[in-house]
Structures are given as structure tokens and as C-alpha cells.
PDB file of C-alpha atoms in Angstrom:
ATOM      1  CA  MET A  19     177.723 170.288-112.628  1.00  0.00           C
ATOM      2  CA  PHE A  20     175.201 173.011-111.891  1.00  0.00           C
ATOM      3  CA  LYS A  21     175.455 176.157-113.981  1.00  0.00           C
ATOM      4  CA  PHE A  22     174.284 179.257-112.100  1.00  0.00           C
ATOM      5  CA  LYS A  23     173.631 182.814-113.241  1.00  0.00           C
ATOM      6  CA  ALA A  24     175.964 184.313-110.643  1.00  0.00           C
ATOM      7  CA  ASP A  25     179.686 183.655-110.547  1.00  0.00           C
ATOM      8  CA  GLN A  26     180.342 181.168-107.759  1.00  0.00           C
ATOM      9  CA  LYS A  27     182.573 182.512-105.002  1.00  0.00           C
ATOM     10  CA  VAL A  28     185.238 180.377-103.363  1.00  0.00           C
ATOM     11  CA  PHE A  29     186.698 181.313 -99.973  1.00  0.00           C
ATOM     12  CA  GLU A  30     189.984 179.874 -98.769  1.00  0.00           C
ATOM     13  CA  ILE A  31     189.987 179.602 -94.983  1.00  0.00           C
ATOM     14  CA  GLY A  32     193.027 178.206 -93.254  1.00  0.00           C
ATOM     15  CA  GLY A  33     194.112 176.484 -96.449  1.00  0.00           C
ATOM     16  CA  VAL A  34     190.726 174.864 -97.155  1.00  0.00           C
ATOM     17  CA  LYS A  35     188.635 176.017-100.119  1.00  0.00           C
ATOM     18  CA  ILE A  36     184.922 176.365 -99.396  1.00  0.00           C
ATOM     19  CA  GLY A  37     182.799 176.818-102.493  1.00  0.00           C
ATOM     20  CA  ARG A  38     182.584 174.432-105.407  1.00  0.00           C
ATOM     21  CA  GLY A  39     183.213 177.174-107.958  1.00  0.00           C
ATOM     22  CA  ARG A  40     182.575 175.797-111.421  1.00  0.00           C
ATOM     23  CA  GLY A  41     182.626 172.296-109.997  1.00  0.00           C
ATOM     24  CA  ASP A  42     186.380 172.236-109.444  1.00  0.00           C
ATOM     25  CA  ASN A  43     186.194 171.813-105.666  1.00  0.00           C
ATOM     26  CA  PRO A  44     184.498 169.093-103.620  1.00  0.00           C
ATOM     27  CA  PRO A  45     181.940 169.983-100.947  1.00  0.00           C
ATOM     28  CA  VAL A  46     183.159 170.412 -97.368  1.00  0.00           C
ATOM     29  CA  LEU A  47     181.710 168.109 -94.709  1.00  0.00           C
ATOM     30  CA  ILE A  48     181.410 169.476 -91.173  1.00  0.00           C
ATOM     31  CA  GLY A  49     180.876 167.258 -88.127  1.00  0.00           C
ATOM     32  CA  SER A  50     180.269 168.350 -84.537  1.00  0.00           C
ATOM     33  CA  ILE A  51     182.281 167.321 -81.492  1.00  0.00           C
ATOM     34  CA  PHE A  52     181.555 167.909 -77.781  1.00  0.00           C
ATOM     35  CA  TYR A  53     177.868 168.339 -78.580  1.00  0.00           C
ATOM     36  CA  HIS A  54     175.191 168.012 -75.872  1.00  0.00           C
ATOM     37  CA  LYS A  55     175.283 164.545 -74.295  1.00  0.00           C
ATOM     38  CA  HIS A  56     178.300 163.508 -76.355  1.00  0.00           C
ATOM     39  CA  ARG A  57     179.634 160.321 -74.796  1.00  0.00           C
ATOM     40  CA  LEU A  58     183.160 161.799 -74.799  1.00  0.00           C
ATOM     41  CA  VAL A  59     182.164 164.571 -72.405  1.00  0.00           C
ATOM     42  CA  SER A  60     182.041 163.848 -68.678  1.00  0.00           C
ATOM     43  CA  ASP A  61     181.331 167.399 -67.486  1.00  0.00           C
ATOM     44  CA  GLU A  62     179.955 169.948 -69.973  1.00  0.00           C
ATOM     45  CA  LYS A  63     180.282 172.921 -67.628  1.00  0.00           C
ATOM     46  CA  LYS A  64     183.921 172.254 -66.750  1.00  0.00           C
ATOM     47  CA  GLY A  65     184.830 171.086 -70.247  1.00  0.00           C
ATOM     48  CA  GLU A  66     186.093 167.720 -69.082  1.00  0.00           C
ATOM     49  CA  PHE A  67     186.259 164.905 -71.637  1.00  0.00           C
ATOM     50  CA  ASP A  68     187.973 161.643 -72.518  1.00  0.00           C
ATOM     51  CA  ARG A  69     191.046 162.912 -74.348  1.00  0.00           C
ATOM     52  CA  ASP A  70     192.218 159.510 -75.570  1.00  0.00           C
ATOM     53  CA  ALA A  71     188.832 158.664 -77.078  1.00  0.00           C
ATOM     54  CA  ALA A  72     188.506 162.123 -78.617  1.00  0.00           C
ATOM     55  CA  GLU A  73     191.965 161.904 -80.163  1.00  0.00           C
ATOM     56  CA  LYS A  74     191.204 158.485 -81.631  1.00  0.00           C
ATOM     57  CA  LEU A  75     187.928 159.781 -83.069  1.00  0.00           C
ATOM     58  CA  LEU A  76     189.569 162.786 -84.708  1.00  0.00           C
ATOM     59  CA  LYS A  77     192.396 160.679 -86.134  1.00  0.00           C
ATOM     60  CA  CYS A  78     189.900 158.243 -87.672  1.00  0.00           C
ATOM     61  CA  HIS A  79     188.050 161.221 -89.125  1.00  0.00           C
ATOM     62  CA  GLU A  80     191.261 162.554 -90.666  1.00  0.00           C
ATOM     63  CA  GLU A  81     192.049 159.151 -92.147  1.00  0.00           C
ATOM     64  CA  ILE A  82     188.799 159.050 -94.104  1.00  0.00           C
ATOM     65  CA  VAL A  83     189.350 162.645 -95.220  1.00  0.00           C
ATOM     66  CA  ASP A  84     192.701 161.541 -96.641  1.00  0.00           C
ATOM     67  CA  LYS A  85     191.199 158.457 -98.297  1.00  0.00           C
ATOM     68  CA  THR A  86     188.296 160.215 -99.992  1.00  0.00           C
ATOM     69  CA  LYS A  87     189.980 163.586-100.641  1.00  0.00           C
ATOM     70  CA  ILE A  88     186.764 165.197 -99.394  1.00  0.00           C
ATOM     71  CA  PRO A  89     187.571 168.126 -97.054  1.00  0.00           C
ATOM     72  CA  GLY A  90     186.310 167.668 -93.511  1.00  0.00           C
ATOM     73  CA  LEU A  91     186.077 170.293 -90.780  1.00  0.00           C
ATOM     74  CA  ILE A  92     185.172 170.095 -87.102  1.00  0.00           C
ATOM     75  CA  ASP A  93     182.401 172.107 -85.478  1.00  0.00           C
ATOM     76  CA  VAL A  94     183.542 172.590 -81.870  1.00  0.00           C
ATOM     77  CA  VAL A  95     180.486 172.932 -79.650  1.00  0.00           C
ATOM     78  CA  ILE A  96     181.461 174.940 -76.563  1.00  0.00           C
ATOM     79  CA  PRO A  97     178.790 174.964 -73.824  1.00  0.00           C
ATOM     80  CA  SER A  98     180.511 177.113 -71.190  1.00  0.00           C
ATOM     81  CA  PRO A  99     183.298 179.672 -70.656  1.00  0.00           C
ATOM     82  CA  GLU A 100     185.244 177.070 -68.655  1.00  0.00           C
ATOM     83  CA  ALA A 101     185.337 174.750 -71.666  1.00  0.00           C
ATOM     84  CA  VAL A 102     186.673 177.328 -74.131  1.00  0.00           C
ATOM     85  CA  ALA A 103     190.433 176.886 -73.757  1.00  0.00           C
ATOM     86  CA  LYS A 104     190.256 173.117 -73.202  1.00  0.00           C
ATOM     87  CA  TYR A 105     188.193 172.390 -76.309  1.00  0.00           C
ATOM     88  CA  ILE A 106     189.867 174.884 -78.630  1.00  0.00           C
ATOM     89  CA  ASP A 107     193.415 173.937 -77.609  1.00  0.00           C
ATOM     90  CA  PHE A 108     192.694 170.247 -78.044  1.00  0.00           C
ATOM     91  CA  VAL A 109     191.191 170.492 -81.528  1.00  0.00           C
ATOM     92  CA  SER A 110     193.494 173.210 -82.890  1.00  0.00           C
ATOM     93  CA  LYS A 111     196.660 171.361 -81.848  1.00  0.00           C
ATOM     94  CA  LEU A 112     195.525 167.953 -83.073  1.00  0.00           C
ATOM     95  CA  ILE A 113     194.240 169.128 -86.466  1.00  0.00           C
ATOM     96  CA  ASP A 114     195.963 171.769 -88.598  1.00  0.00           C
ATOM     97  CA  LYS A 115     192.805 172.881 -90.416  1.00  0.00           C
ATOM     98  CA  PRO A 116     190.201 175.551 -89.821  1.00  0.00           C
ATOM     99  CA  PHE A 117     187.434 174.745 -87.370  1.00  0.00           C
ATOM    100  CA  LEU A 118     184.057 176.130 -86.405  1.00  0.00           C
ATOM    101  CA  ILE A 119     183.200 177.587 -83.016  1.00  0.00           C
ATOM    102  CA  ASP A 120     179.604 176.849 -82.020  1.00  0.00           C
ATOM    103  CA  VAL A 121     178.390 178.662 -78.894  1.00  0.00           C
ATOM    104  CA  PRO A 122     175.040 178.896 -77.042  1.00  0.00           C
ATOM    105  CA  THR A 123     175.320 182.276 -75.296  1.00  0.00           C
ATOM    106  CA  LEU A 124     176.820 185.737 -75.620  1.00  0.00           C
ATOM    107  CA  GLU A 125     179.107 185.056 -72.654  1.00  0.00           C
ATOM    108  CA  VAL A 126     180.600 181.955 -74.264  1.00  0.00           C
ATOM    109  CA  MET A 127     180.878 183.759 -77.597  1.00  0.00           C
ATOM    110  CA  SER A 128     182.822 186.610 -76.017  1.00  0.00           C
ATOM    111  CA  THR A 129     185.132 184.256 -74.121  1.00  0.00           C
ATOM    112  CA  ALA A 130     185.773 182.012 -77.128  1.00  0.00           C
ATOM    113  CA  LEU A 131     186.407 184.752 -79.675  1.00  0.00           C
ATOM    114  CA  SER A 132     188.643 186.697 -77.302  1.00  0.00           C
ATOM    115  CA  TYR A 133     190.606 183.505 -76.708  1.00  0.00           C
ATOM    116  CA  VAL A 134     191.192 182.690 -80.387  1.00  0.00           C
ATOM    117  CA  ARG A 135     192.312 186.276 -80.966  1.00  0.00           C
ATOM    118  CA  ASP A 136     194.746 186.159 -78.043  1.00  0.00           C
ATOM    119  CA  VAL A 137     196.312 182.838 -79.088  1.00  0.00           C
ATOM    120  CA  GLY A 138     196.532 183.746 -82.777  1.00  0.00           C
ATOM    121  CA  LEU A 139     193.895 181.385 -84.171  1.00  0.00           C
ATOM    122  CA  SER A 140     191.505 183.932 -85.709  1.00  0.00           C
ATOM    123  CA  SER A 141     192.479 183.056 -89.286  1.00  0.00           C
ATOM    124  CA  ARG A 142     191.531 179.405 -88.705  1.00  0.00           C
ATOM    125  CA  VAL A 143     188.114 180.021 -87.159  1.00  0.00           C
ATOM    126  CA  VAL A 144     184.635 180.064 -88.670  1.00  0.00           C
ATOM    127  CA  PHE A 145     182.069 181.469 -86.259  1.00  0.00           C
ATOM    128  CA  ASN A 146     178.845 179.448 -86.105  1.00  0.00           C
ATOM    129  CA  SER A 147     176.654 181.455 -86.383  1.00  0.00           C
ATOM    130  CA  LEU A 148     175.128 184.865 -87.061  1.00  0.00           C
ATOM    131  CA  THR A 149     171.335 185.010 -87.389  1.00  0.00           C
ATOM    132  CA  PRO A 150     168.845 187.789 -88.148  1.00  0.00           C
ATOM    133  CA  ARG A 151     168.440 188.043 -84.366  1.00  0.00           C
ATOM    134  CA  SER A 152     172.136 188.771 -83.738  1.00  0.00           C
ATOM    135  CA  LYS A 153     172.531 192.038 -81.828  1.00  0.00           C
ATOM    136  CA  ASP A 154     175.090 194.806 -82.327  1.00  0.00           C
ATOM    137  CA  GLU A 155     177.035 193.566 -79.289  1.00  0.00           C
ATOM    138  CA  GLU A 156     177.599 190.215 -81.007  1.00  0.00           C
ATOM    139  CA  LEU A 157     178.734 191.960 -84.182  1.00  0.00           C
ATOM    140  CA  SER A 158     181.207 194.060 -82.193  1.00  0.00           C
ATOM    141  CA  ILE A 159     182.633 190.983 -80.454  1.00  0.00           C
ATOM    142  CA  LEU A 160     183.115 189.256 -83.794  1.00  0.00           C
ATOM    143  CA  LEU A 161     184.685 192.359 -85.336  1.00  0.00           C
ATOM    144  CA  GLU A 162     187.174 192.741 -82.486  1.00  0.00           C
ATOM    145  CA  SER A 163     188.170 189.068 -82.665  1.00  0.00           C
ATOM    146  CA  GLY A 164     189.613 189.343 -86.159  1.00  0.00           C
ATOM    147  CA  VAL A 165     187.639 186.289 -87.291  1.00  0.00           C
ATOM    148  CA  LYS A 166     186.732 186.860 -90.937  1.00  0.00           C
ATOM    149  CA  SER A 167     184.459 183.910 -91.639  1.00  0.00           C
ATOM    150  CA  ALA A 168     181.042 183.127 -90.204  1.00  0.00           C
ATOM    151  CA  VAL A 169     178.047 180.942 -90.924  1.00  0.00           C
ATOM    152  CA  LEU A 170     174.996 183.046 -91.757  1.00  0.00           C
ATOM    153  CA  LEU A 171     172.006 181.041 -90.536  1.00  0.00           C
ATOM    154  CA  LEU A 172     168.873 182.027 -92.451  1.00  0.00           C
ATOM    155  CA  TYR A 173     166.620 181.558 -89.451  1.00  0.00           C
ATOM    156  CA  THR A 174     163.001 182.540 -90.000  1.00  0.00           C
ATOM    157  CA  SER A 175     159.668 181.883 -88.316  1.00  0.00           C
ATOM    158  CA  ARG A 176     158.276 181.314 -91.829  1.00  0.00           C
ATOM    159  CA  ILE A 177     159.817 177.871 -91.915  1.00  0.00           C
ATOM    160  CA  ILE A 178     158.243 176.691 -95.174  1.00  0.00           C
ATOM    161  CA  ASP A 179     159.210 179.737 -97.224  1.00  0.00           C
ATOM    162  CA  VAL A 180     162.173 180.238 -99.561  1.00  0.00           C
ATOM    163  CA  ASP A 181     161.559 183.981 -99.955  1.00  0.00           C
ATOM    164  CA  ALA A 182     161.762 184.465 -96.182  1.00  0.00           C
ATOM    165  CA  ARG A 183     165.224 182.927 -96.242  1.00  0.00           C
ATOM    166  CA  ILE A 184     166.339 185.285 -99.005  1.00  0.00           C
ATOM    167  CA  GLU A 185     165.061 188.223 -96.951  1.00  0.00           C
ATOM    168  CA  ALA A 186     167.013 186.908 -93.971  1.00  0.00           C
ATOM    169  CA  LEU A 187     170.161 186.651 -96.084  1.00  0.00           C
ATOM    170  CA  ARG A 188     169.925 190.256 -97.249  1.00  0.00           C
ATOM    171  CA  GLU A 189     169.659 191.373 -93.624  1.00  0.00           C
ATOM    172  CA  LEU A 190     172.507 189.095 -92.574  1.00  0.00           C
ATOM    173  CA  LEU A 191     174.868 190.328 -95.273  1.00  0.00           C
ATOM    174  CA  PHE A 192     174.522 193.804 -93.784  1.00  0.00           C
ATOM    175  CA  LYS A 193     175.221 192.451 -90.290  1.00  0.00           C
ATOM    176  CA  ALA A 194     178.162 190.399 -91.545  1.00  0.00           C
ATOM    177  CA  GLU A 195     179.753 193.472 -93.092  1.00  0.00           C
ATOM    178  CA  LYS A 196     179.444 195.333 -89.778  1.00  0.00           C
ATOM    179  CA  ALA A 197     181.113 192.371 -88.048  1.00  0.00           C
ATOM    180  CA  GLY A 198     184.062 192.378 -90.447  1.00  0.00           C
ATOM    181  CA  VAL A 199     183.076 189.088 -92.062  1.00  0.00           C
ATOM    182  CA  THR A 200     184.561 188.736 -95.542  1.00  0.00           C
ATOM    183  CA  ALA A 201     183.952 185.005 -96.029  1.00  0.00           C
ATOM    184  CA  PRO A 202     180.273 184.330 -95.270  1.00  0.00           C
ATOM    185  CA  LEU A 203     178.972 180.755 -95.485  1.00  0.00           C
ATOM    186  CA  VAL A 204     175.211 180.584 -95.923  1.00  0.00           C
ATOM    187  CA  ASP A 205     173.201 177.987 -93.963  1.00  0.00           C
ATOM    188  CA  THR A 206     169.671 177.806 -95.367  1.00  0.00           C
ATOM    189  CA  PHE A 207     168.115 176.599 -92.078  1.00  0.00           C
ATOM    190  CA  VAL A 208     166.743 173.089 -91.650  1.00  0.00           C
ATOM    191  CA  MET A 209     164.591 172.468 -88.586  1.00  0.00           C
ATOM    192  CA  ASP A 210     162.539 169.413 -89.523  1.00  0.00           C
ATOM    193  CA  VAL A 211     161.580 167.183 -92.447  1.00  0.00           C
ATOM    194  CA  PRO A 212     159.224 169.681 -94.168  1.00  0.00           C
ATOM    195  CA  SER A 213     161.839 172.446 -94.005  1.00  0.00           C
ATOM    196  CA  LEU A 214     164.541 170.264 -95.578  1.00  0.00           C
ATOM    197  CA  SER A 215     163.115 170.572 -99.086  1.00  0.00           C
ATOM    198  CA  ILE A 216     162.652 174.325 -98.636  1.00  0.00           C
ATOM    199  CA  ALA A 217     166.255 174.675 -97.484  1.00  0.00           C
ATOM    200  CA  LEU A 218     167.426 172.690-100.512  1.00  0.00           C
ATOM    201  CA  ARG A 219     165.479 174.963-102.838  1.00  0.00           C
ATOM    202  CA  ALA A 220     166.950 177.965-101.036  1.00  0.00           C
ATOM    203  CA  ILE A 221     170.475 176.648-101.667  1.00  0.00           C
ATOM    204  CA  LEU A 222     169.807 176.767-105.395  1.00  0.00           C
ATOM    205  CA  SER A 223     168.303 180.257-105.122  1.00  0.00           C
ATOM    206  CA  VAL A 224     171.163 181.652-103.038  1.00  0.00           C
ATOM    207  CA  LYS A 225     173.808 180.238-105.351  1.00  0.00           C
ATOM    208  CA  SER A 226     171.988 181.521-108.433  1.00  0.00           C
ATOM    209  CA  MET A 227     171.338 185.007-107.015  1.00  0.00           C
ATOM    210  CA  PHE A 228     174.402 185.662-104.835  1.00  0.00           C
ATOM    211  CA  GLY A 229     177.002 183.046-105.761  1.00  0.00           C
ATOM    212  CA  LEU A 230     177.916 182.564-102.104  1.00  0.00           C
ATOM    213  CA  PRO A 231     179.069 179.242-100.628  1.00  0.00           C
ATOM    214  CA  CYS A 232     175.898 177.669 -99.351  1.00  0.00           C
ATOM    215  CA  GLY A 233     174.807 174.583 -97.425  1.00  0.00           C
ATOM    216  CA  CYS A 234     172.725 173.526 -94.451  1.00  0.00           C
ATOM    217  CA  GLY A 235     172.484 171.465 -91.287  1.00  0.00           C
ATOM    218  CA  ALA A 236     170.523 168.752 -93.050  1.00  0.00           C
ATOM    219  CA  HIS A 237     170.761 166.311 -90.134  1.00  0.00           C
ATOM    220  CA  ASN A 238     168.241 168.460 -88.224  1.00  0.00           C
ATOM    221  CA  ALA A 239     165.543 166.977 -90.439  1.00  0.00           C
ATOM    222  CA  VAL A 240     166.013 163.666 -88.659  1.00  0.00           C
ATOM    223  CA  SER A 241     166.966 164.876 -85.169  1.00  0.00           C
ATOM    224  CA  LEU A 242     163.423 165.778 -84.124  1.00  0.00           C
ATOM    225  CA  MET A 243     162.097 162.453 -85.435  1.00  0.00           C
ATOM    226  CA  LYS A 244     164.852 160.207 -84.127  1.00  0.00           C
ATOM    227  CA  LYS A 245     162.810 158.544 -81.392  1.00  0.00           C
ATOM    228  CA  ARG A 246     159.884 157.803 -83.700  1.00  0.00           C
ATOM    229  CA  LEU A 247     162.144 156.570 -86.496  1.00  0.00           C
ATOM    230  CA  ARG A 248     163.933 154.238 -84.094  1.00  0.00           C
ATOM    231  CA  GLU A 249     160.631 152.789 -82.875  1.00  0.00           C
ATOM    232  CA  VAL A 250     159.422 152.109 -86.409  1.00  0.00           C
ATOM    233  CA  TYR A 251     162.617 151.294 -88.330  1.00  0.00           C
ATOM    234  CA  GLY A 252     165.263 150.548 -85.704  1.00  0.00           C
ATOM    235  CA  VAL A 253     168.738 152.033 -85.351  1.00  0.00           C
ATOM    236  CA  GLU A 254     169.605 151.173 -88.954  1.00  0.00           C
ATOM    237  CA  GLY A 255     166.571 153.098 -90.132  1.00  0.00           C
ATOM    238  CA  VAL A 256     167.648 156.200 -88.224  1.00  0.00           C
ATOM    239  CA  GLU A 257     171.128 155.989 -89.735  1.00  0.00           C
ATOM    240  CA  ALA A 258     169.709 155.556 -93.234  1.00  0.00           C
ATOM    241  CA  ALA A 259     167.395 158.537 -92.794  1.00  0.00           C
ATOM    242  CA  ALA A 260     170.251 160.707 -91.520  1.00  0.00           C
ATOM    243  CA  LEU A 261     172.455 159.748 -94.460  1.00  0.00           C
ATOM    244  CA  ALA A 262     169.658 160.475 -96.941  1.00  0.00           C
ATOM    245  CA  SER A 263     169.109 163.904 -95.384  1.00  0.00           C
ATOM    246  CA  ASN A 264     172.808 164.737 -95.411  1.00  0.00           C
ATOM    247  CA  ILE A 265     173.500 163.577 -98.946  1.00  0.00           C
ATOM    248  CA  ALA A 266     170.539 165.447-100.491  1.00  0.00           C
ATOM    249  CA  PRO A 267     172.293 168.856-100.354  1.00  0.00           C
ATOM    250  CA  ILE A 268     175.432 167.319-101.859  1.00  0.00           C
ATOM    251  CA  VAL A 269     173.447 166.056-104.840  1.00  0.00           C
ATOM    252  CA  LEU A 270     171.953 169.534-105.265  1.00  0.00           C
ATOM    253  CA  SER A 271     175.285 171.395-105.385  1.00  0.00           C
ATOM    254  CA  ALA A 272     175.723 172.428-101.722  1.00  0.00           C
ATOM    255  CA  ASP A 273     179.193 173.744-100.954  1.00  0.00           C
ATOM    256  CA  PHE A 274     179.126 172.370 -97.413  1.00  0.00           C
ATOM    257  CA  VAL A 275     176.975 170.256 -95.130  1.00  0.00           C
ATOM    258  CA  LEU A 276     176.789 170.316 -91.339  1.00  0.00           C
ATOM    259  CA  TYR A 277     176.118 166.609 -90.958  1.00  0.00           C
ATOM    260  CA  GLY A 278     175.665 166.454 -87.183  1.00  0.00           C
ATOM    261  CA  PRO A 279     177.622 164.261 -84.737  1.00  0.00           C
ATOM    262  CA  ILE A 280     181.140 163.603 -85.977  1.00  0.00           C
ATOM    263  CA  GLU A 281     180.592 159.846 -85.655  1.00  0.00           C
ATOM    264  CA  ALA A 282     178.510 159.993 -88.857  1.00  0.00           C
ATOM    265  CA  TYR A 283     181.734 160.494 -90.847  1.00  0.00           C
ATOM    266  CA  LYS A 284     181.814 156.755 -91.516  1.00  0.00           C
ATOM    267  CA  ALA A 285     178.807 157.024 -93.826  1.00  0.00           C
ATOM    268  CA  ILE A 286     178.770 160.579 -95.166  1.00  0.00           C
ATOM    269  CA  PHE A 287     182.313 160.657 -96.564  1.00  0.00           C
ATOM    270  CA  PRO A 288     182.062 157.520 -98.755  1.00  0.00           C
ATOM    271  CA  ALA A 289     178.580 158.579 -99.911  1.00  0.00           C
ATOM    272  CA  THR A 290     179.840 162.030-100.871  1.00  0.00           C
ATOM    273  CA  TYR A 291     182.838 160.487-102.609  1.00  0.00           C
ATOM    274  CA  ILE A 292     180.535 158.478-104.878  1.00  0.00           C
ATOM    275  CA  ILE A 293     178.444 161.520-105.826  1.00  0.00           C
ATOM    276  CA  THR A 294     181.392 163.812-106.518  1.00  0.00           C
ATOM    277  CA  THR A 295     183.266 161.146-108.472  1.00  0.00           C
ATOM    278  CA  SER A 296     180.248 160.486-110.675  1.00  0.00           C
ATOM    279  CA  TYR A 297     179.702 164.203-111.294  1.00  0.00           C
ATOM    280  CA  ARG A 298     183.339 164.595-112.275  1.00  0.00           C
ATOM    281  CA  TYR A 299     182.839 162.345-115.293  1.00  0.00           C
ATOM    282  CA  LEU A 300     179.984 164.473-116.591  1.00  0.00           C
ATOM    283  CA  ALA A 301     182.065 167.611-116.031  1.00  0.00           C
ATOM    284  CA  ARG A 302     184.848 166.139-118.162  1.00  0.00           C
ATOM    285  CA  ARG A 303     182.388 166.041-121.035  1.00  0.00           C
ATOM    286  CA  GLY A 304     181.802 169.757-120.587  1.00  0.00           C
ATOM    287  CA  GLU A 305     178.176 169.179-119.678  1.00  0.00           C
ATOM    288  CA  SER A 306     176.000 170.595-116.887  1.00  0.00           C
ATOM    289  CA  LEU A 307     173.386 168.632-115.005  1.00  0.00           C
ATOM    290  CA  ILE A 308     171.113 171.646-114.446  1.00  0.00           C
ATOM    291  CA  GLU A 309     171.263 175.323-115.413  1.00  0.00           C
ATOM    292  CA  LEU A 310     169.737 177.852-112.997  1.00  0.00           C
TER     293      LEU A 310
END
């Protein structure tokens, strides 16, 4: 649908293709589980959660993946070393697809990546994430784990600046190589509503210049405004705003979207299905929507 100057790379991770290529592959939708204050979690530090409710949630998620044929992955948020084995075992045994590991500290990163290496899950893991601030110790931990895929978050203090994100990517590609990453997924960094449009523009730039699979955590645009949106527009307004934010990257050729809490699967998968189905008809005519 979008014709870019650079050849578009496609990485196959644990049997799932990430990268839309020439438009042959659908975007990948990534939802988070066990996030901060998730109703499933009773004790974040100990990694205790409602297993029955979590299993039901993941099975419902897989059902809509099967219905829409849109790939869906799980971002496993791990807040503490004690939660590592419990969360990873639960998700990896229930779902036979790759999954992301999302950690807050170096200690949790080390524990989690050592664990996936020891239990033979390295080939199914995407590390979330490396940033320009990642130190050599983090790169060494990732290298030793055998994990070959990581999200490269284009974090920058120059939030409203596409060029700053490109600079961050160049730095991160060097770090990723040192960490043994061969399947980098580029996250163009959304922090708020103003940065959403910049991140969307950066997706187009990254794909045109580097051809790497690219997306963003678009839901962050709404997260900081959630309270205000609820006061003005109600719960339905918040949900509509979140869906609009998440679907915008899909319309603009993103290869993946981190759409926030997994519960949002009910809206994002059907919406993405409509966009990708419509685009498929134009592709059959051999036409591009935009050339960059």
C-alpha cells in the first residue's frame, strides 16, 4: 500500500512475521498483561495473580486473533525478580507464539533473560526495550541470553522532533549489534498527544530510510490524558480516543502497534481488520496509496 525507497525487511520470530514487506503481511498487534494496577494481579512483588481470569483473557484474545487473521502478541510486564518465572511460565505454556518481556530495572532484566535462556525460550522472546540510555551491562546481559529480537525505543528529550528520533535510531542500531540483536523492531516513541503525530511521521521516515519493521506505543497519547478525557467525554470517550490513537499507525503503514492493556483487543483487532482488508483490494489493482 505504501511504496518506500528502501526494501522492507520482514523478521520471522517464533513463527510470526513482523514487517509488512510489500504489503503481503498484516500488522502485528501487541497488548500488555500484568501491567501496573492490572486487576488480575493481587501482588506485583510476589507475582501473584488470578490464573483463571488470566487464562480466560488470553483465550479470548487468541479467539479474535483466529477470527481476524491479524497476528497478536503479548507484552509480559514483569515488575520484580520474584514474578519472572511465574509470569513467563504462564504465558509461554498457554500461548505457543513469541512474546515480549517488559522490565523496569536491570535486576529484573538480568533475572528474566537468564531465565528464558535456561528454559530454552530465547528464540520466542522479544526484549522490550533498548533505548539510547541503555548501558553496556544491559547489552551484555542481552547478548548472553541468546535473545535475538528487541524493541529499539527512540527515546529523546526532543519530543517534538523527527530528526532526533532518527539520530536515536542510528545510535541504537550500534547498541543492538553489540547486544547480538538481529531482528530489531523500531518504536518511534509516543509520550503524549503532540508526540503522536511526530512518531507517525518518524515511522514513515524510518521505513523509507532503513526499511526496518516499525511501530509505536500509540496508546501513550491517551494515557496521560485519561482522567481529563473521562471527565469531559466519559468512559466511551476514553475508549474512542484510545482506538483512534492505536489505529492511526496502522493506517500509516506501521508494522506493529503496542496498543496498551490487553483488554483493548476487543476494539483494535476488528478495526485493524477493516483497514487491512480495504487496503488489500487496492493492492490487488497493483496500486500504491502513497510513495515515499
